[in-house]
mmCIF file of C-alpha atoms in Angstrom:
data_model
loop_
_atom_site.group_PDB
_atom_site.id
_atom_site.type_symbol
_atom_site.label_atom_id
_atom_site.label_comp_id
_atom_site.label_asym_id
_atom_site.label_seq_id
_atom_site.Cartn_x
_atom_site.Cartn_y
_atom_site.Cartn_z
ATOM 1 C CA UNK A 1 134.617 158.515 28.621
ATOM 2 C CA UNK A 2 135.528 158.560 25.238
ATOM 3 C CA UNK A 3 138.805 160.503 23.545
ATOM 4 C CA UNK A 4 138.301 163.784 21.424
ATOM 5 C CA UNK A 5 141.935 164.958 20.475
ATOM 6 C CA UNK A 6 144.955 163.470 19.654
ATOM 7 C CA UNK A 7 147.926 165.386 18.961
ATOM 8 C CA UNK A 8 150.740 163.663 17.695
ATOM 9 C CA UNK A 9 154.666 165.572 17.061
ATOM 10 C CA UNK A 10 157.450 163.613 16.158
ATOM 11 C CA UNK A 11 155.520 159.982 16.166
ATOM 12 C CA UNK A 12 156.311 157.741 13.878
ATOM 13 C CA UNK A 13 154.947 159.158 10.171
ATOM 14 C CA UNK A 14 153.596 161.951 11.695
ATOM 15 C CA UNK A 15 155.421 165.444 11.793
ATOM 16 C CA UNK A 16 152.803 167.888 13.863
ATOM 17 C CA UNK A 17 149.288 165.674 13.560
ATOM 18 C CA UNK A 18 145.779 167.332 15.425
ATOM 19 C CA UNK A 19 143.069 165.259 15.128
ATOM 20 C CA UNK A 20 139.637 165.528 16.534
ATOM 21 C CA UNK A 21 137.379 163.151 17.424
ATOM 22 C CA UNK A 22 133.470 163.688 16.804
ATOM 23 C CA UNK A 23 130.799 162.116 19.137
ATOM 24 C CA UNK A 24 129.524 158.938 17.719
ATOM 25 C CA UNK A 25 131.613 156.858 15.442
ATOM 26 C CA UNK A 26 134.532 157.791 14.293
ATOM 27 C CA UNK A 27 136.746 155.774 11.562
ATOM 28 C CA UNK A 28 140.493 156.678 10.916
ATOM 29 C CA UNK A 29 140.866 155.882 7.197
ATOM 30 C CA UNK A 30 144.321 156.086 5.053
ATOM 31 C CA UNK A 31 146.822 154.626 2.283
ATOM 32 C CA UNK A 32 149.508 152.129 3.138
ATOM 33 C CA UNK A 33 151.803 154.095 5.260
ATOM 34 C CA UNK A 34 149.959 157.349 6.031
ATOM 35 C CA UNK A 35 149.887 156.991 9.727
ATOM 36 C CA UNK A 36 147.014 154.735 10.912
ATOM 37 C CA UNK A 37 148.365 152.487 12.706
ATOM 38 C CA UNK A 38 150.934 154.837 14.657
ATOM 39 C CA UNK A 39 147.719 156.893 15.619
ATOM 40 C CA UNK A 40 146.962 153.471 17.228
ATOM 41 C CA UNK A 41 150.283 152.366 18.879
ATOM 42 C CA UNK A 42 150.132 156.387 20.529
ATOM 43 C CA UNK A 43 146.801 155.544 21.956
ATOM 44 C CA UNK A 44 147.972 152.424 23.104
ATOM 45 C CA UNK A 45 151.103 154.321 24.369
ATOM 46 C CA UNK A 46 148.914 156.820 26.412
ATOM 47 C CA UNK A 47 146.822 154.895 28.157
ATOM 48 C CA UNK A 48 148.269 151.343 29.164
ATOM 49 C CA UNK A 49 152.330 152.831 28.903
ATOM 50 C CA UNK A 50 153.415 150.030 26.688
ATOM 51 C CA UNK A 51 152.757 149.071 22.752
ATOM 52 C CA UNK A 52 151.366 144.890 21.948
ATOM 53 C CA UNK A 53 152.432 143.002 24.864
ATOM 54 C CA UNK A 54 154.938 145.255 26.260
ATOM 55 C CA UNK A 55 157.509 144.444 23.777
ATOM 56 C CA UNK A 56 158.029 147.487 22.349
ATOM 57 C CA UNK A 57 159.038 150.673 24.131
ATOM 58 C CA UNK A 58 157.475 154.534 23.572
ATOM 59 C CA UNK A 59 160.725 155.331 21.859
ATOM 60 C CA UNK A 60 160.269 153.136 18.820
ATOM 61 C CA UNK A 61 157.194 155.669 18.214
ATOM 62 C CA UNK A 62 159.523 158.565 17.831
ATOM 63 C CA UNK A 63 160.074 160.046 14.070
ATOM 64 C CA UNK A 64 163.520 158.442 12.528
ATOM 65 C CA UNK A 65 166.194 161.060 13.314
ATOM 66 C CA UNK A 66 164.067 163.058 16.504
ATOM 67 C CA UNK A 67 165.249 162.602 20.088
ATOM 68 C CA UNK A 68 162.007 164.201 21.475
ATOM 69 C CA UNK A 69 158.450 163.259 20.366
ATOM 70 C CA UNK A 70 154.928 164.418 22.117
ATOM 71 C CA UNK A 71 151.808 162.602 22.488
ATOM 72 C CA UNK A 72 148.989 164.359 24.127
ATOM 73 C CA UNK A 73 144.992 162.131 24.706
ATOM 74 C CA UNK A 74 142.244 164.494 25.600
ATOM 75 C CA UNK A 75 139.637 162.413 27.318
ATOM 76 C CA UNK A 76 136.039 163.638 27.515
ATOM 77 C CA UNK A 77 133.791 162.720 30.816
ATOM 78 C CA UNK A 78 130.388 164.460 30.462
ATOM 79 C CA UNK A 79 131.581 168.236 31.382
ATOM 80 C CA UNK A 80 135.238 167.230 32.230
ATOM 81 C CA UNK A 81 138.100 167.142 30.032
ATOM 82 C CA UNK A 82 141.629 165.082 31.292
ATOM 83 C CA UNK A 83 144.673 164.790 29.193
ATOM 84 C CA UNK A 84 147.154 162.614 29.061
ATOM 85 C CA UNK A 85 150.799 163.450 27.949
ATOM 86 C CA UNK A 86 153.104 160.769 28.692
ATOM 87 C CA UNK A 87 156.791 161.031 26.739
ATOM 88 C CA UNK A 88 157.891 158.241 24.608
#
């Protein structure tokens, strides 16, 4: 399985964010503050439902100011496509 889309809205430093993943090795490259790590924390977020050791909650992802924020993982199997959308 490996991930090919992120979409991020309302995360962190990231307004509306589509990114997608190539086969193969993909790097996520950026200045101080651009987003990396929040790109991260989401995938984090998605799959295990808690950021580092379970410190944090999903709501210290959202944008400052937004009440709402979306994270959505598209997961590739061979022919099969799952996503995952939870709400932080």
């Amino acid at each position: 399985m490996i991930i090919s889309k992120i979409k991020l809205e309302n995360i962190r430093s990231h307004n509306k964010t589509e990114i997608q993943f190539t086969d193969g090795i993909n790097i996520i490259t950026g200045n101080t503050g651009s987003g990396k790590t929040s790109i991260l924390m989401s995938i984090e977020y998605a799959l295990f439902g808690k950021i580092g050791e379970g410190k944090e909650e999903g709501k210290m992802l959202l944008r400052r100011n937004s009440s709402e924020g979306e994270i959505k993982i598209t997961i590739k199997n061979v022919n099969e496509e799952y996503e995952i959308s939870p709400r932080p």
